[in-house]
Amino acid sequence: MTSQYVAADGLPTPRRYWAIVSIGLGITLAVLDGAIANVALPSIARDLQASAAASIWIVNAYQIAIVVALLPLASLGEIVGYRRVSQIGLAVFTLASIACALSDSILTLSLSRVLQGFGAAGIMSVNGALVRFTYPQRMLGRAVGINAVIVSMAAAAGPTIASAILSVGEWRWLFALNIPLGVLAVSMAGFTLPHNPLHKRRLNIVGALLSAAAFGFVITGMQALAHGEASIFGFGLTGLGLAAGVLLVRHEKPSKTPLIPLDLLARPMFALSVATSIISFTAQMMAFVALPFFLQGSLGLSAVQTGLLMTPWPLGTMFAAPLAGALSDRYSAGVLGPWG
């Protein structure tokens, strides 16, 4: 346990408020970057002379990198500290944003987005844990609601901000916007984020590699099949990912420090909740990637109109999240769940 760890129930005020701002700024950067890139895809494709299918990888590269790195980085946070993982993630994200803004081809931009995704994974993987050590136990439901509001606001603002920037400048400014905000976030994280008790163990490297292979290969293979690429290539990657997933489960079962809580997933209610969350999020992300092309390509709308039409969805989440968080402090999930 680190000597700087605060054993009290959450952080004292006013430090708690500064920590909330710091956590919110970090997660805003990670979510905002995904949202603004979706609206800019048609503009990027035209400027870099890339096809719509190729430009999709600007989004895919970012999201795949996040999925691949989330579990290993969350586990690393228990060993070296959540705040340290968040700080490094913010720094990597900021440096990658510079690379994105300077990219001159679809390949360099996609590779820069991979690096940016790893940085975002560092932020997102420990976000919930930092919230847990920032707020008192009695306020955790409200804390989750506030965090959801921040995420929803970033998602809602993303299309509008992207539309505004694209109306007066080129897409590179969308990534350049992250640089000053990233520098501010890194600076604030150093003296505001809470410490957590550290676990004296080694990182589950084999589990981390198998996890990365399972998620990375399956998603990449399915994307290849969806884009009409060689069937052998797509099915091959998907098969490798599924094989890695089987090996991951076998490796994790006897492990004392598993990356995936298989014991929790064995509980039907928990497994159903996780599956529902994954399916809902997947459906939303698919719509957010496809809508800009439909609205601009098929309906002939401008980038500004596209951004405005995509804003109401996350706005609805923004208003519902704090109410749900407050209610969860008073009522059980079983009571609230059917009303979602």
Coordinates of C-alpha atoms in Angstrom, one line a residue:
M1 CA 0.0 0.0 0.0
T2 CA 1.4 3.4 -0.9
S3 CA 2.1 5.8 1.9
Q4 CA 0.2 8.5 0.0
Y5 CA -3.0 6.4 -0.2
V6 CA -5.9 8.2 1.6
A7 CA -7.8 5.6 3.7
A8 CA -10.8 7.9 4.2
D9 CA -14.1 7.3 2.4
G10 CA -13.4 9.4 -0.7
L11 CA -11.4 12.6 -1.0
P12 CA -12.0 15.6 1.2
T13 CA -13.4 18.7 -0.2
P14 CA -12.2 20.9 -2.0
R15 CA -9.7 18.4 -3.4
R16 CA -12.6 16.1 -4.4
Y17 CA -14.0 18.8 -6.7
W18 CA -10.6 19.3 -8.4
A19 CA -10.3 15.5 -8.9
I20 CA -13.8 15.4 -10.4
V21 CA -12.7 18.1 -12.9
S22 CA -9.5 16.2 -13.7
I23 CA -11.3 12.9 -14.2
G24 CA -14.0 14.6 -16.3
L25 CA -11.5 16.3 -18.5
G26 CA -9.7 13.1 -19.2
I27 CA -12.7 11.1 -20.1
T28 CA -14.1 14.0 -22.1
L29 CA -11.0 14.0 -24.3
A30 CA -11.2 10.2 -25.0
V31 CA -15.0 10.3 -25.8
L32 CA -14.9 13.6 -27.7
D33 CA -12.2 12.3 -30.0
G34 CA -14.3 9.3 -31.1
A35 CA -17.4 11.5 -31.6
I36 CA -15.7 14.2 -33.7
A37 CA -13.9 11.7 -35.9
N38 CA -17.2 10.1 -37.0
V39 CA -18.5 13.3 -38.4
A40 CA -15.2 14.1 -40.1
L41 CA -14.9 10.8 -41.9
P42 CA -16.3 12.0 -45.3
S43 CA -14.1 15.1 -45.2
I44 CA -11.0 13.1 -44.3
A45 CA -11.7 10.6 -47.0
R46 CA -12.0 13.3 -49.7
D47 CA -8.9 15.1 -48.5
L48 CA -6.7 12.0 -48.3
Q49 CA -8.3 10.5 -51.4
A50 CA -9.4 7.4 -49.6
S51 CA -12.5 5.3 -50.1
A52 CA -15.2 5.2 -47.5
A53 CA -14.3 1.7 -46.6
A54 CA -10.7 2.6 -46.0
S55 CA -11.6 5.8 -44.0
I56 CA -13.6 3.6 -41.6
W57 CA -10.3 2.4 -40.2
I58 CA -9.7 5.8 -38.7
V59 CA -12.5 5.0 -36.3
N60 CA -11.8 1.2 -36.1
A61 CA -8.1 1.7 -35.3
Y62 CA -9.0 3.9 -32.4
Q63 CA -11.7 1.6 -31.0
I64 CA -9.8 -1.6 -31.6
A65 CA -6.8 -0.2 -29.7
I66 CA -9.0 0.7 -26.8
V67 CA -10.6 -2.7 -26.6
V68 CA -7.3 -4.5 -26.8
A69 CA -5.7 -2.5 -24.1
L70 CA -8.5 -1.9 -21.6
L71 CA -8.2 -5.1 -19.5
P72 CA -4.4 -5.1 -19.3
L73 CA -4.2 -1.5 -18.3
A74 CA -6.9 -1.8 -15.7
S75 CA -5.0 -4.7 -14.2
L76 CA -1.8 -2.6 -14.4
G77 CA -3.5 0.2 -12.5
E78 CA -3.9 -2.1 -9.5
I79 CA -0.2 -2.7 -9.5
V80 CA 1.3 0.7 -10.2
G81 CA -1.6 3.0 -9.3
Y82 CA -4.7 4.1 -11.2
R83 CA -3.5 7.7 -11.3
R84 CA -0.2 6.8 -12.9
V85 CA -1.9 4.8 -15.7
S86 CA -4.3 7.7 -16.3
Q87 CA -1.4 10.2 -16.4
I88 CA 0.6 8.1 -18.9
G89 CA -2.6 7.5 -21.0
L90 CA -3.2 11.3 -21.1
A91 CA 0.4 12.0 -22.2
V92 CA 0.3 9.3 -24.9
F93 CA -3.1 10.6 -26.1
T94 CA -1.8 14.1 -26.4
L95 CA 1.3 13.1 -28.3
A96 CA -0.7 10.9 -30.6
S97 CA -3.1 13.9 -31.3
I98 CA -0.1 15.8 -32.6
A99 CA 0.7 12.9 -34.9
C100 CA -2.9 12.7 -36.1
A101 CA -2.9 16.4 -37.0
L102 CA 0.3 16.1 -39.0
S103 CA -0.7 12.9 -40.9
D104 CA -0.7 13.1 -44.7
S105 CA -2.1 9.7 -45.6
I106 CA -4.8 7.4 -44.5
L107 CA -2.1 4.9 -43.3
T108 CA -0.2 7.3 -41.1
L109 CA -3.5 8.7 -39.7
S110 CA -4.8 5.2 -38.9
L111 CA -1.5 4.3 -37.2
S112 CA -1.6 7.5 -35.2
R113 CA -5.1 6.7 -34.2
V114 CA -3.9 3.3 -32.9
L115 CA -1.5 5.1 -30.6
Q116 CA -4.2 7.5 -29.6
G117 CA -6.5 4.6 -28.8
F118 CA -3.9 3.2 -26.5
G119 CA -3.7 6.5 -24.7
A120 CA -7.5 6.6 -24.5
A121 CA -7.5 3.1 -23.1
G122 CA -5.2 4.3 -20.3
I123 CA -7.8 7.0 -19.4
M124 CA -10.9 4.8 -19.8
S125 CA -9.6 1.7 -18.1
V126 CA -9.1 3.4 -14.7
N127 CA -11.8 6.0 -15.0
G128 CA -14.4 4.1 -12.9
A129 CA -11.8 3.1 -10.3
L130 CA -10.7 6.8 -9.9
V131 CA -14.3 7.7 -9.4
R132 CA -14.6 5.1 -6.7
F133 CA -11.7 6.5 -4.7
T134 CA -12.8 10.1 -5.2
Y135 CA -16.4 10.0 -3.9
P136 CA -17.7 8.7 -0.6
Q137 CA -19.3 5.3 -0.6
R138 CA -22.8 6.7 0.0
M139 CA -22.5 8.9 -3.2
L140 CA -21.3 6.2 -5.6
G141 CA -24.6 6.0 -7.5
R142 CA -24.7 9.8 -7.9
A143 CA -21.0 9.7 -8.9
V144 CA -21.6 7.1 -11.7
G145 CA -24.5 9.3 -12.9
I146 CA -22.3 12.4 -13.0
N147 CA -19.6 10.5 -14.8
A148 CA -22.3 9.4 -17.3
V149 CA -23.4 13.0 -17.8
I150 CA -19.8 14.0 -18.6
V151 CA -19.5 11.2 -21.2
S152 CA -22.9 12.1 -22.7
M153 CA -22.0 15.8 -22.9
A154 CA -18.8 14.9 -24.6
A155 CA -20.6 12.6 -27.1
A156 CA -23.3 15.3 -27.6
A157 CA -20.8 18.1 -28.1
G158 CA -18.6 16.1 -30.4
P159 CA -20.7 16.3 -33.6
T160 CA -21.5 20.0 -33.0
I161 CA -17.9 20.9 -32.3
A162 CA -16.7 18.9 -35.3
S163 CA -19.3 20.6 -37.5
A164 CA -18.3 24.1 -36.3
I165 CA -14.6 23.4 -36.9
L166 CA -15.2 21.8 -40.3
S167 CA -17.3 24.8 -41.4
V168 CA -14.3 27.2 -41.0
G169 CA -11.3 24.9 -41.2
E170 CA -9.9 21.5 -42.2
W171 CA -10.2 18.2 -40.3
R172 CA -6.7 18.5 -38.8
W173 CA -7.9 21.1 -36.4
L174 CA -10.2 18.5 -34.8
F175 CA -7.1 16.7 -33.5
A176 CA -5.1 19.8 -32.8
L177 CA -7.9 20.8 -30.4
N178 CA -6.8 17.9 -28.1
I179 CA -3.3 19.3 -27.6
P180 CA -3.8 22.2 -25.2
L181 CA -6.6 20.3 -23.4
G182 CA -4.3 17.2 -23.1
V183 CA -1.5 19.3 -21.6
L184 CA -3.9 20.8 -19.1
A185 CA -5.3 17.4 -18.2
V186 CA -1.8 15.9 -17.7
S187 CA -0.9 18.8 -15.5
M188 CA -4.0 18.6 -13.3
A189 CA -3.8 14.8 -12.9
G190 CA -0.5 15.1 -11.1
F191 CA -1.9 16.8 -8.1
T192 CA -5.6 16.1 -8.0
L193 CA -6.2 12.4 -8.7
P194 CA -6.6 10.0 -5.8
H195 CA -4.1 7.3 -4.8
N196 CA -5.2 3.7 -4.4
P197 CA -3.8 0.7 -2.4
L198 CA -1.3 -1.2 -4.6
H199 CA -1.2 -4.9 -5.1
K200 CA 2.2 -6.5 -4.8
R201 CA 2.0 -8.9 -7.7
R202 CA 3.2 -9.1 -11.3
L203 CA 1.2 -8.2 -14.3
N204 CA -0.6 -11.2 -15.9
I205 CA 1.4 -10.9 -19.1
V206 CA 0.2 -14.1 -20.7
G207 CA -3.4 -13.2 -20.0
A208 CA -2.8 -9.7 -21.3
L209 CA -1.4 -11.0 -24.6
L210 CA -4.2 -13.6 -25.0
S211 CA -6.8 -10.9 -24.3
A212 CA -5.3 -8.5 -26.8
A213 CA -5.1 -11.3 -29.4
A214 CA -8.6 -12.5 -28.8
F215 CA -10.3 -9.1 -29.0
G216 CA -8.0 -7.7 -31.7
F217 CA -8.1 -10.6 -34.1
V218 CA -11.9 -11.2 -33.8
I219 CA -12.8 -7.5 -34.3
T220 CA -10.3 -7.0 -37.2
G221 CA -11.4 -10.2 -38.9
M222 CA -15.1 -9.3 -38.7
Q223 CA -14.3 -5.8 -40.0
A224 CA -12.4 -7.4 -42.9
L225 CA -15.4 -9.6 -43.7
A226 CA -17.8 -6.7 -43.4
H227 CA -15.7 -4.6 -45.8
G228 CA -15.7 -7.3 -48.5
E229 CA -12.0 -8.1 -48.1
A230 CA -10.6 -11.6 -48.8
S231 CA -12.7 -14.2 -47.0
I232 CA -9.7 -16.3 -46.1
F233 CA -8.1 -13.4 -44.5
G234 CA -11.2 -12.4 -42.5
F235 CA -12.2 -15.9 -41.4
G236 CA -8.5 -16.6 -40.6
L237 CA -8.2 -13.6 -38.2
T238 CA -11.6 -14.4 -36.7
G239 CA -10.6 -18.0 -36.1
L240 CA -7.3 -17.0 -34.5
G241 CA -9.2 -14.6 -32.2
L242 CA -11.6 -17.3 -31.2
A243 CA -8.7 -19.7 -30.5
A244 CA -7.0 -17.1 -28.4
G245 CA -10.2 -16.6 -26.5
V246 CA -10.5 -20.3 -25.7
L247 CA -6.9 -20.2 -24.5
L248 CA -7.6 -17.1 -22.5
V249 CA -10.5 -18.8 -20.6
R250 CA -8.3 -21.8 -19.9
H251 CA -5.5 -19.7 -18.6
E252 CA -7.7 -17.4 -16.5
K253 CA -9.7 -20.1 -14.7
P254 CA -6.9 -21.3 -12.3
S255 CA -5.3 -17.8 -12.1
K256 CA -5.3 -16.0 -8.8
T257 CA -5.1 -12.6 -10.6
P258 CA -7.4 -13.0 -13.6
L259 CA -7.9 -10.2 -16.1
I260 CA -11.5 -11.4 -16.7
P261 CA -13.7 -12.1 -13.7
L262 CA -14.9 -15.6 -14.9
D263 CA -16.5 -16.3 -11.5
L264 CA -18.7 -13.2 -11.8
L265 CA -19.6 -14.0 -15.5
A266 CA -20.7 -17.5 -14.3
R267 CA -23.6 -15.7 -12.5
P268 CA -26.5 -15.5 -15.0
M269 CA -27.7 -12.1 -13.9
F270 CA -24.2 -10.5 -14.1
A271 CA -23.5 -12.2 -17.5
L272 CA -26.9 -11.0 -18.9
S273 CA -26.2 -7.4 -17.7
V274 CA -22.8 -7.4 -19.4
A275 CA -24.1 -8.9 -22.6
T276 CA -27.0 -6.3 -22.7
S277 CA -24.5 -3.5 -22.2
I278 CA -22.2 -4.7 -24.9
I279 CA -25.0 -5.2 -27.4
S280 CA -26.5 -1.8 -26.7
F281 CA -23.1 0.0 -27.0
T282 CA -22.3 -1.9 -30.2
A283 CA -25.6 -0.9 -31.8
Q284 CA -25.1 2.7 -30.9
M285 CA -21.5 2.8 -32.2
M286 CA -22.5 1.2 -35.5
A287 CA -25.2 3.9 -36.0
F288 CA -22.8 6.7 -35.2
V289 CA -20.3 5.5 -37.8
A290 CA -22.8 4.9 -40.5
L291 CA -25.0 8.0 -40.0
P292 CA -22.5 10.6 -41.3
F293 CA -22.1 8.8 -44.6
F294 CA -25.9 8.4 -45.0
L295 CA -26.7 12.0 -44.0
Q296 CA -24.0 13.6 -46.1
G297 CA -23.7 11.1 -49.0
S298 CA -27.3 10.0 -49.5
L299 CA -29.2 13.0 -48.2
G300 CA -26.7 15.6 -49.3
L301 CA -26.6 17.4 -45.9
S302 CA -23.7 19.6 -44.8
A303 CA -21.3 18.7 -42.1
V304 CA -23.0 21.3 -39.8
Q305 CA -26.4 19.8 -40.4
T306 CA -25.0 16.3 -39.8
G307 CA -23.6 17.3 -36.5
L308 CA -26.8 18.9 -35.3
L309 CA -28.9 15.9 -36.3
M310 CA -26.5 13.5 -34.4
T311 CA -26.6 15.6 -31.2
P312 CA -30.1 14.7 -29.7
W313 CA -29.2 11.1 -29.0
P314 CA -26.4 11.7 -26.5
L315 CA -28.3 14.7 -25.1
G316 CA -31.1 12.3 -24.0
T317 CA -28.5 10.2 -22.2
M318 CA -27.1 13.3 -20.6
F319 CA -30.4 14.2 -19.0
A320 CA -31.3 10.6 -18.0
A321 CA -27.9 9.7 -16.4
P322 CA -28.0 11.8 -13.3
L323 CA -31.6 10.9 -12.5
A324 CA -30.7 7.2 -12.9
G325 CA -27.6 7.6 -10.7
A326 CA -29.6 9.3 -7.9
L327 CA -32.3 6.7 -8.0
S328 CA -29.7 3.9 -7.9
D329 CA -28.6 5.2 -4.5
R330 CA -32.2 4.6 -3.2
Y331 CA -33.5 1.7 -5.2
S332 CA -32.1 -1.7 -6.4
A333 CA -31.0 -2.4 -9.9
G334 CA -33.7 -5.0 -10.2
V335 CA -36.3 -2.3 -9.6
L336 CA -34.8 0.2 -12.0
G337 CA -33.5 -2.1 -14.7
P338 CA -36.9 -2.9 -16.5
W339 CA -37.6 0.9 -16.8
G340 CA -34.3 1.5 -18.8

